[in-house]
Amino acid sequence: MEDDATQKAIKLGSAERDVIALGIAVAAIILFVGTGGSVMPKIMRAWMGTGQAPDTMLTNAVLLNIALLIFGWRRYSDLRREVHERRRAEATARQLAETDALTGCLNRRSGVPAIDQLLHRARITERETAVFMIDLDNFKQINDLNGHQMGDHVLATIATRLRETLPAGSVLARIGGDEFICAFIHQPKGPDEVERIATSAIGAVSSTIEEDRALVEPTCSLGIASTEQDKDENRPLDAEALIHRADIAMYHAKKTGRNRHFWFEPQLEDELRLRNELESAIRRGIPAGEFVPFYEQQIDLATGELVGFEMLARWKSPRYGLVSPEVFIPIAEEIDLISDLSECLIRQALRDAGDWDASLTLSVNISPVQLRDPWFAQKLLHLLVESGFPAARLEIEITESCLHENIGAVRTIVSSLKNQGIRISLDDFGTGYSSLSQLRSLPFDRLKIDRSFVSDLAREGSTTELIEAIISLGKSLSLPVTAEGIENPDVLETLRAMGHLKGQGYLYGQPEDACATRKRLAELQLLRSLARGEILAKQAITDTDGAELPQRKAG
């Protein structure tokens, strides 16, 4: 506020000086016209020696007029130069305010009015306007792996490619770190034209970018909204409404995979509203303790003995009830809360498992997002130290997709965890593209066959070759194998015939919370606290009677 007042005072003072200078110049011109006609000839004749000199005061007045005229001219020249420089500075400031410095595109401030103008031109010519919302996938990872300089180069290159791809007269604006909006006029009933441009835009964005020997293959998600979808509404859409619709469509495209585009549909707005509500509920639920671990039994298929549990995340929401991880895990990953959520769940699981029998292991799934954190291993070790849980009884499960994002970082983290005694399993094996060299170079302790392959065994006419191949591969690499998704006795018998495996699935019961799991272990006499209590009771009986009573065998 003080700066604004100072600027206003400076401008007011400058204006006052300009008015005074203008008044002086006008007065000098009037005075010169009034006196110059009679005095100047006399001065010239006196200077040439042919006449008498004019009155001294008149001469001084004329000379003063001339000086004032010169002053006025100089001030006029200064004013012209000042106005020119001011206009140039204003144009530069306007350009900086309306243009993204990195890409040369418009920004949100200028892009929205530009799209409104485009909409106006389209209505006059009875044509339609389409808006694209383009969001780069995992752009943060590009920055993290290659540096911000490479990230800036990627953005600038993509902006150039989009300019070359879009029709003439289009609007292109960068409205966020990795978000672009594009708008262009198209013919009525021309979805094929819009589809073609969308496909070309995705192709332009996803082409390989090279800089200083580094290669980046960006991908994007693209949402489409058009005024042609608005014919039944009473008032036409403006730029903000179209951008909002394209943004909703883009989010849906991102859920379906990379390098996809999707048209806006009215029901998507309801889905986005629910998604935003879930996001807010997740943010509140983590510190409120609404997320709890459930435990799925892991069984030695040969003996039928319980050998451990896999920890599964569940959300006990006051509003939505018991929510599946398929719903909230992707949202937590997108809003960068997966690390906080996982840390909360692992802390609870380690505390629960602290009372289990020493023969039981605890398996925990790790998100690919967490493996991008260079401090993940240290955070996990801190939780182990905090709980006192033995590292040798903890098994970390990572999916095959983790191996393709940054194999170097994954190798570093896995090696660090292995050095502390933690076991590492490759989860959902067979669904990705792991190479034999990756399996040999990374110190895995176990392979887990994806449940989709196991459930196929229940279908009539199914074959066992794929599972047998995975088991054979595990044997050749000295890696034990776990089969997931066992749901009926026939599948169990088929797997038993293939070799010594661990297994898990609903055949052995649904995943249970900590209380139900503890009750199960108490019945099996697999609780350390229960065992300690029995020892104390046994000692008390021996001390009292001098004889030891027979004890119940573990069942």
XYZ file of C-alpha atoms in Angstrom:
555
model
C 0.000 0.000 0.000
C 2.836 2.411 0.847
C 4.573 1.619 -2.461
C 1.354 2.352 -4.376
C 0.953 5.679 -2.563
C 4.573 6.589 -3.337
C 4.125 5.770 -7.014
C 0.951 7.851 -7.173
C 2.736 10.811 -5.526
C 5.606 10.581 -8.027
C 3.208 10.460 -10.989
C 1.211 13.423 -9.577
C 4.373 15.493 -9.118
C 5.527 14.681 -12.651
C 2.122 15.679 -14.042
C 2.219 19.003 -12.164
C 5.665 19.785 -13.587
C 4.456 18.936 -17.091
C 1.489 21.331 -16.720
C 3.771 24.140 -15.517
C 6.202 23.561 -18.388
C 3.340 23.558 -20.890
C 1.987 26.813 -19.431
C 5.374 28.479 -19.658
C 5.821 27.357 -23.269
C 2.370 28.641 -24.290
C 2.973 31.990 -22.573
C 6.365 32.299 -24.285
C 4.825 31.659 -27.705
C 2.104 34.273 -27.140
C 4.634 36.814 -25.895
C 6.994 36.109 -28.776
C 4.209 36.560 -31.309
C 3.216 39.839 -29.663
C 6.688 41.365 -29.431
C 8.793 39.533 -31.959
C 7.136 41.125 -35.011
C 8.227 44.659 -34.053
C 11.397 44.039 -32.111
C 13.197 41.478 -34.285
C 13.439 43.751 -37.401
C 14.901 46.555 -35.265
C 17.430 44.176 -33.753
C 18.503 42.992 -37.219
C 18.845 46.574 -38.576
C 20.834 47.647 -35.497
C 23.065 44.586 -35.841
C 23.693 45.465 -39.531
C 24.288 49.188 -38.637
C 21.394 50.537 -40.668
C 19.023 51.462 -37.844
C 18.581 52.351 -34.183
C 18.602 49.606 -31.520
C 15.231 48.760 -29.917
C 14.418 49.345 -26.281
C 16.582 47.244 -23.961
C 13.644 45.816 -22.016
C 11.926 44.731 -25.221
C 15.143 43.111 -26.392
C 15.525 41.246 -23.101
C 11.896 40.146 -23.292
C 12.423 38.719 -26.776
C 15.598 36.924 -25.711
C 13.738 35.527 -22.696
C 10.963 34.343 -25.021
C 13.526 32.600 -27.191
C 15.063 30.920 -24.132
C 11.626 29.816 -22.947
C 10.808 28.463 -26.399
C 14.042 26.462 -26.413
C 13.218 25.194 -22.915
C 9.714 24.267 -24.045
C 11.034 22.435 -27.106
C 13.522 20.473 -25.044
C 10.829 19.603 -22.534
C 8.556 18.542 -25.389
C 11.326 16.310 -26.746
C 11.913 14.869 -23.294
C 8.197 14.215 -22.907
C 8.024 12.427 -26.261
C 10.996 10.275 -25.337
C 9.556 9.575 -21.875
C 6.169 8.608 -23.328
C 7.875 6.288 -25.827
C 9.963 4.625 -23.125
C 6.949 4.356 -20.838
C 4.895 2.671 -23.555
C 7.733 0.301 -24.304
C 8.112 -0.530 -20.582
C 4.368 -1.069 -20.283
C 4.428 -3.378 -23.305
C 7.322 -5.337 -21.773
C 5.559 -5.544 -18.410
C 2.355 -6.666 -20.127
C 4.248 -9.338 -22.030
C 5.918 -10.566 -18.840
C 2.576 -10.588 -17.031
C 0.770 -12.447 -19.811
C 3.501 -14.798 -21.084
C 5.168 -17.816 -19.520
C 8.867 -16.955 -19.493
C 10.076 -20.546 -19.937
C 7.922 -21.662 -22.877
C 6.771 -18.388 -24.430
C 3.157 -19.565 -24.126
C 0.380 -17.525 -22.616
C -0.212 -18.050 -18.906
C -3.520 -18.581 -17.110
C -4.044 -14.839 -16.659
C -3.899 -14.176 -20.385
C -4.954 -17.596 -21.662
C -8.500 -17.467 -20.299
C -9.372 -14.098 -21.958
C -7.755 -15.327 -25.189
C -10.017 -18.389 -25.192
C -13.042 -16.177 -24.512
C -12.111 -14.127 -27.600
C -11.762 -17.356 -29.578
C -15.223 -18.418 -28.418
C -16.649 -15.070 -29.563
C -15.112 -15.450 -33.032
C -16.431 -19.005 -33.299
C -19.987 -17.937 -32.441
C -19.903 -15.146 -35.033
C -18.806 -17.594 -37.730
C -21.196 -20.322 -36.463
C -18.408 -22.736 -35.650
C -17.394 -24.623 -32.496
C -14.467 -24.371 -30.067
C -12.570 -27.305 -28.545
C -10.346 -27.084 -25.474
C -7.610 -29.578 -24.545
C -6.197 -29.963 -21.054
C -2.799 -31.669 -21.306
C -0.996 -32.931 -18.203
C 2.419 -34.595 -18.296
C 2.579 -37.931 -16.467
C 5.093 -38.220 -13.610
C 6.830 -34.967 -14.508
C 8.204 -34.726 -10.964
C 10.089 -37.943 -11.627
C 11.714 -36.378 -14.712
C 12.948 -33.519 -12.530
C 14.096 -35.836 -9.739
C 16.014 -38.185 -12.032
C 17.443 -35.721 -14.561
C 17.490 -32.349 -12.791
C 15.365 -29.235 -13.161
C 17.378 -28.004 -16.142
C 16.318 -31.081 -18.088
C 12.759 -30.589 -16.865
C 12.751 -27.014 -18.181
C 14.105 -28.225 -21.527
C 11.331 -30.828 -21.740
C 8.638 -28.196 -21.100
C 10.069 -25.772 -23.662
C 10.395 -28.532 -26.267
C 6.838 -29.744 -25.712
C 5.498 -26.188 -26.034
C 7.285 -25.800 -29.379
C 5.926 -29.131 -30.629
C 2.373 -28.230 -29.619
C 2.569 -24.905 -31.486
C 3.592 -26.794 -34.605
C 0.805 -29.363 -34.157
C -2.198 -27.146 -33.388
C -4.170 -25.388 -36.162
C -3.333 -21.793 -37.062
C -4.971 -19.275 -34.756
C -5.066 -21.662 -31.797
C -4.514 -20.573 -28.203
C -1.754 -22.314 -26.237
C -1.182 -21.541 -22.559
C 0.846 -23.087 -19.769
C -1.289 -22.872 -16.648
C 0.740 -24.962 -14.217
C 4.066 -26.663 -13.716
C 3.322 -29.424 -16.232
C -0.135 -28.464 -17.520
C -1.034 -26.883 -20.856
C -4.374 -25.758 -22.254
C -5.004 -25.601 -25.995
C -8.056 -24.130 -27.713
C -8.972 -23.987 -31.390
C -11.990 -23.462 -33.634
C -13.404 -26.459 -35.496
C -16.289 -27.174 -37.818
C -19.670 -28.227 -36.374
C -20.160 -31.980 -36.062
C -16.440 -32.430 -36.375
C -15.400 -34.837 -33.584
C -13.155 -36.704 -36.016
C -11.193 -33.511 -36.643
C -10.812 -32.926 -32.898
C -9.805 -36.569 -32.339
C -7.143 -36.304 -35.044
C -5.659 -33.162 -33.486
C -5.735 -34.772 -30.017
C -3.895 -37.838 -31.304
C -1.302 -35.631 -33.012
C -0.829 -33.593 -29.824
C -0.220 -36.726 -27.745
C 2.240 -37.987 -30.348
C 4.099 -34.671 -30.303
C 4.361 -34.645 -26.519
C 5.440 -38.281 -26.165
C 8.266 -38.243 -28.714
C 11.723 -38.781 -27.222
C 13.551 -35.661 -26.009
C 17.342 -35.639 -25.811
C 19.552 -33.159 -23.984
C 23.211 -33.592 -22.976
C 23.101 -37.338 -23.747
C 20.075 -37.784 -21.478
C 16.964 -39.304 -23.051
C 13.470 -38.625 -21.751
C 10.299 -40.236 -23.080
C 7.471 -38.114 -21.645
C 3.869 -39.252 -21.639
C 0.712 -37.257 -21.109
C -3.007 -37.418 -20.433
C -5.388 -35.259 -22.482
C -8.942 -34.179 -21.704
C -11.284 -32.758 -24.359
C -14.265 -30.416 -24.003
C -16.140 -28.722 -26.844
C -18.917 -26.146 -27.157
C -20.644 -28.673 -29.411
C -21.502 -30.636 -26.254
C -23.381 -27.599 -24.903
C -26.329 -27.300 -27.277
C -29.010 -28.143 -24.709
C -27.961 -25.535 -22.142
C -29.601 -22.118 -21.866
C -26.391 -20.122 -21.877
C -23.170 -20.859 -23.774
C -20.059 -22.024 -21.995
C -17.275 -19.559 -21.266
C -13.552 -20.293 -21.168
C -13.433 -21.158 -17.454
C -16.271 -23.670 -17.801
C -14.661 -25.353 -20.815
C -11.295 -25.541 -19.053
C -12.986 -27.085 -16.006
C -14.664 -29.722 -18.178
C -11.447 -30.512 -20.032
C -9.663 -30.846 -16.686
C -12.241 -33.384 -15.492
C -11.865 -35.369 -18.724
C -8.071 -35.240 -18.399
C -8.221 -36.719 -14.912
C -10.320 -39.616 -16.243
C -7.857 -40.136 -19.112
C -5.021 -40.332 -16.586
C -6.818 -43.135 -14.728
C -7.077 -45.241 -17.898
C -3.332 -45.189 -18.623
C -0.645 -43.075 -20.231
C -0.875 -41.265 -23.574
C -4.672 -41.444 -23.530
C -7.347 -38.865 -24.311
C -10.929 -38.701 -23.127
C -13.978 -36.555 -23.922
C -15.874 -34.821 -21.143
C -19.082 -36.536 -20.036
C -21.542 -35.081 -17.495
C -21.252 -38.032 -15.102
C -17.515 -37.433 -14.793
C -18.246 -34.323 -12.751
C -19.979 -36.423 -10.090
C -17.033 -38.835 -10.047
C -14.592 -35.968 -9.583
C -16.674 -34.532 -6.766
C -16.571 -37.914 -4.989
C -12.855 -38.176 -5.619
C -12.256 -34.754 -4.050
C -14.358 -35.758 -1.052
C -12.291 -38.947 -0.686
C -9.076 -36.949 -0.926
C -10.183 -34.659 1.902
C -11.304 -37.650 3.960
C -7.919 -39.361 3.476
C -6.085 -36.234 4.627
C -8.193 -36.192 7.793
C -8.211 -39.964 8.266
C -4.459 -40.594 8.490
C -3.840 -38.523 11.632
C -7.204 -39.672 13.028
C -6.117 -43.340 12.899
C -8.864 -44.447 10.500
C -6.436 -46.574 8.429
C -5.702 -49.950 9.999
C -3.773 -53.079 9.021
C -5.593 -56.309 8.218
C -3.723 -59.614 8.049
C -3.994 -62.418 5.468
C -2.654 -65.838 6.447
C 0.336 -67.332 4.635
C 0.436 -71.123 4.724
C 3.047 -73.785 4.021
C 1.109 -75.771 1.399
C 2.958 -79.009 2.149
C 2.264 -79.072 5.902
C -0.722 -76.724 6.198
C 1.051 -74.788 8.945
C 0.646 -71.055 9.422
C 4.014 -69.426 8.667
C 3.170 -65.718 8.538
C 0.837 -62.936 7.477
C 0.677 -60.340 4.743
C -0.381 -56.916 5.979
C -3.161 -55.349 3.898
C -4.357 -51.761 4.284
C -7.985 -51.051 5.132
C -9.792 -47.776 5.735
C -12.437 -47.737 8.469
C -14.097 -44.498 7.420
C -16.851 -43.033 9.633
C -18.636 -41.921 6.459
C -17.863 -44.601 3.849
C -17.455 -47.675 6.056
C -14.734 -50.239 5.310
C -12.997 -49.007 2.137
C -10.888 -51.257 -0.106
C -7.265 -50.275 -0.836
C -8.054 -50.335 -4.566
C -10.010 -47.129 -3.898
C -7.770 -45.108 -1.589
C -4.222 -46.244 -2.433
C -4.159 -44.621 -5.929
C -5.526 -41.370 -4.476
C -2.954 -41.389 -1.675
C -0.210 -41.899 -4.267
C -1.455 -39.005 -6.396
C -1.611 -36.537 -3.501
C 1.796 -37.590 -2.089
C 0.383 -39.077 1.107
C 1.291 -42.706 0.433
C 4.490 -42.467 2.486
C 2.647 -41.075 5.522
C -0.087 -43.680 5.129
C 2.359 -46.564 4.743
C 4.456 -45.425 7.701
C 1.338 -45.274 9.876
C 0.242 -48.784 8.853
C 3.698 -50.370 9.169
C 4.122 -48.874 12.647
C 0.814 -50.448 13.731
C 1.662 -53.783 12.078
C 5.077 -54.014 13.744
C 3.449 -53.291 17.093
C 0.801 -55.987 16.479
C 3.359 -58.549 15.280
C 5.577 -57.963 18.289
C 3.503 -60.504 20.261
C 3.436 -63.138 17.545
C 5.436 -66.349 17.783
C 9.014 -65.939 16.572
C 8.367 -68.387 13.718
C 5.824 -66.057 12.053
C 6.834 -63.511 9.427
C 5.210 -60.216 8.447
C 4.975 -59.199 4.774
C 4.355 -55.581 3.791
C 3.592 -54.150 0.345
C 5.544 -51.080 -0.743
C 4.265 -48.592 -3.326
C 6.474 -47.717 -6.320
C 6.142 -44.096 -5.196
C 7.908 -44.918 -1.921
C 10.886 -46.418 -3.748
C 11.532 -43.006 -5.306
C 12.277 -41.698 -1.826
C 16.052 -41.999 -1.226
C 15.384 -42.020 2.544
C 12.892 -44.879 2.448
C 15.333 -47.493 3.800
C 16.313 -45.246 6.711
C 12.663 -44.551 7.554
C 11.842 -48.263 7.593
C 14.851 -49.093 9.764
C 13.774 -46.363 12.180
C 10.376 -48.058 12.532
C 12.077 -51.402 13.219
C 14.278 -49.886 15.917
C 11.299 -48.068 17.409
C 9.223 -51.269 17.654
C 12.016 -53.719 18.447
C 10.708 -56.064 15.738
C 13.409 -58.390 14.301
C 14.429 -57.375 10.778
C 14.770 -61.041 9.747
C 11.015 -61.563 10.260
C 10.023 -58.632 8.024
C 9.465 -59.183 4.305
C 9.066 -56.239 1.910
C 7.066 -56.861 -1.284
C 7.730 -54.747 -4.372
C 5.994 -55.116 -7.738
C 7.623 -55.691 -11.111
C 6.609 -52.203 -12.254
C 9.089 -50.742 -9.751
C 11.972 -52.242 -11.719
C 11.290 -50.149 -14.821
C 11.115 -46.701 -13.233
C 14.637 -46.391 -11.832
C 16.445 -49.674 -11.480
C 19.516 -47.953 -9.992
C 17.583 -46.358 -7.138
C 15.657 -49.584 -6.497
C 18.896 -51.577 -6.350
C 20.366 -49.140 -3.810
C 17.318 -49.289 -1.540
C 16.928 -53.070 -1.827
C 20.610 -53.632 -1.033
C 20.393 -51.338 1.976
C 17.389 -53.225 3.350
C 19.012 -56.600 2.682
C 22.126 -55.529 4.570
C 19.944 -55.007 7.638
C 18.463 -58.502 7.360
C 15.108 -57.585 5.793
C 13.799 -60.003 3.164
C 12.660 -58.798 -0.270
C 9.918 -60.414 -2.384
C 9.040 -59.684 -6.006
C 5.254 -59.384 -5.964
C 2.775 -60.020 -8.811
C 5.476 -61.874 -10.724
C 4.560 -62.589 -14.340
C 2.454 -59.465 -14.881
C 5.376 -57.178 -15.768
C 8.504 -57.340 -17.866
C 11.253 -58.385 -15.489
C 14.333 -59.653 -17.254
C 16.480 -62.515 -16.036
C 19.377 -60.114 -15.593
C 17.271 -58.014 -13.203
C 16.300 -61.080 -11.196
C 19.949 -62.118 -10.965
C 21.295 -58.660 -10.159
C 18.751 -57.744 -7.475
C 18.968 -59.683 -4.192
C 15.415 -61.014 -4.041
C 14.477 -63.660 -1.470
C 11.145 -64.820 -2.914
C 8.876 -64.740 -5.986
C 5.116 -64.306 -5.599
C 2.932 -65.641 -8.419
C 0.188 -63.167 -9.283
C -3.324 -64.201 -8.249
C -4.594 -63.907 -11.834
C -2.491 -66.929 -12.850
C -3.578 -68.942 -9.805
C -7.284 -68.189 -10.276
C -7.015 -69.356 -13.900
C -6.327 -72.860 -12.579
C -9.972 -73.068 -11.499
C -11.206 -72.604 -15.070
C -12.046 -75.664 -17.110
C -9.391 -76.441 -19.682
C -6.741 -74.293 -18.018
C -3.109 -75.357 -18.131
C -0.375 -75.232 -15.523
C 2.582 -74.565 -17.821
C 3.010 -70.890 -16.897
C 2.974 -71.482 -13.137
C 5.285 -74.474 -13.524
C 7.670 -72.278 -15.527
C 7.716 -69.659 -12.756
C 8.340 -72.323 -10.117
C 11.128 -73.796 -12.244
C 12.662 -70.332 -12.644
C 12.500 -69.850 -8.885
C 14.295 -73.147 -8.322
C 17.046 -72.272 -10.784
C 17.590 -68.928 -9.007
C 17.236 -70.491 -5.532
C 14.159 -68.355 -4.864
C 11.211 -69.895 -2.971
C 7.773 -69.203 -4.440
C 4.455 -68.070 -2.955
C 1.140 -68.520 -4.779
C -1.492 -65.828 -4.193
C -5.247 -66.071 -4.662
C -5.920 -69.681 -3.607
C -9.707 -69.891 -3.287
C -10.736 -73.535 -3.717
C -9.405 -76.983 -2.718
C -8.827 -78.158 -6.307
C -6.435 -75.286 -6.985
C -4.689 -76.048 -3.690
C -4.134 -79.685 -4.637
C -2.834 -78.678 -8.076
C -0.306 -76.321 -6.499
C 0.768 -78.884 -3.908
C 1.639 -81.277 -6.711
C 3.995 -78.700 -8.250
C 6.437 -78.559 -5.357
C 7.102 -76.994 -1.984
C 5.277 -73.635 -2.014
C 3.817 -71.102 0.326
C 0.294 -69.953 -0.415
C -2.368 -67.486 0.605
C -5.944 -66.770 -0.372
C -9.553 -66.755 0.736
C -9.557 -70.550 1.025
C -7.838 -69.963 4.370
C -10.180 -67.161 5.384
C -10.684 -63.463 4.738
C -8.069 -60.951 5.921
C -8.698 -60.069 9.581
C -8.008 -57.080 11.784
C -5.508 -57.155 14.653
C -8.052 -58.284 17.245
C -9.311 -61.266 15.195
C -5.746 -62.210 14.227
C -4.661 -62.160 17.844
C -7.605 -64.374 18.785
C -6.652 -66.865 16.042
C -3.045 -66.969 17.229
C -4.146 -67.444 20.823
C -6.153 -70.503 19.793
C -3.080 -71.862 17.998
C -0.861 -70.971 20.976
C 1.273 -68.786 18.719
C 1.323 -65.692 20.917
C 4.546 -64.920 22.764
C 2.706 -63.142 25.568
C 0.480 -66.192 26.059
C 3.518 -68.474 26.102
C 5.200 -66.291 28.743
C 2.019 -66.402 30.835
C 1.908 -70.199 30.658
C 5.560 -70.417 31.731
C 4.909 -68.190 34.725
C 1.831 -70.200 35.658
C 3.788 -73.416 35.291
C 6.554 -72.122 37.552
C 4.014 -71.078 40.150
C 2.393 -74.525 40.174
C 5.783 -76.246 40.420
C 6.869 -74.027 43.301
C 3.613 -74.683 45.169
C 3.194 -78.403 44.759
C 6.732 -79.462 43.985
C 5.494 -81.275 40.902
C 4.974 -80.229 37.288
C 1.552 -80.616 35.704
C 1.292 -81.914 32.119
C 0.936 -79.113 29.518
C -1.411 -78.916 26.484
C 0.384 -79.520 23.185
C 0.217 -76.827 20.526
C -2.534 -77.646 18.102
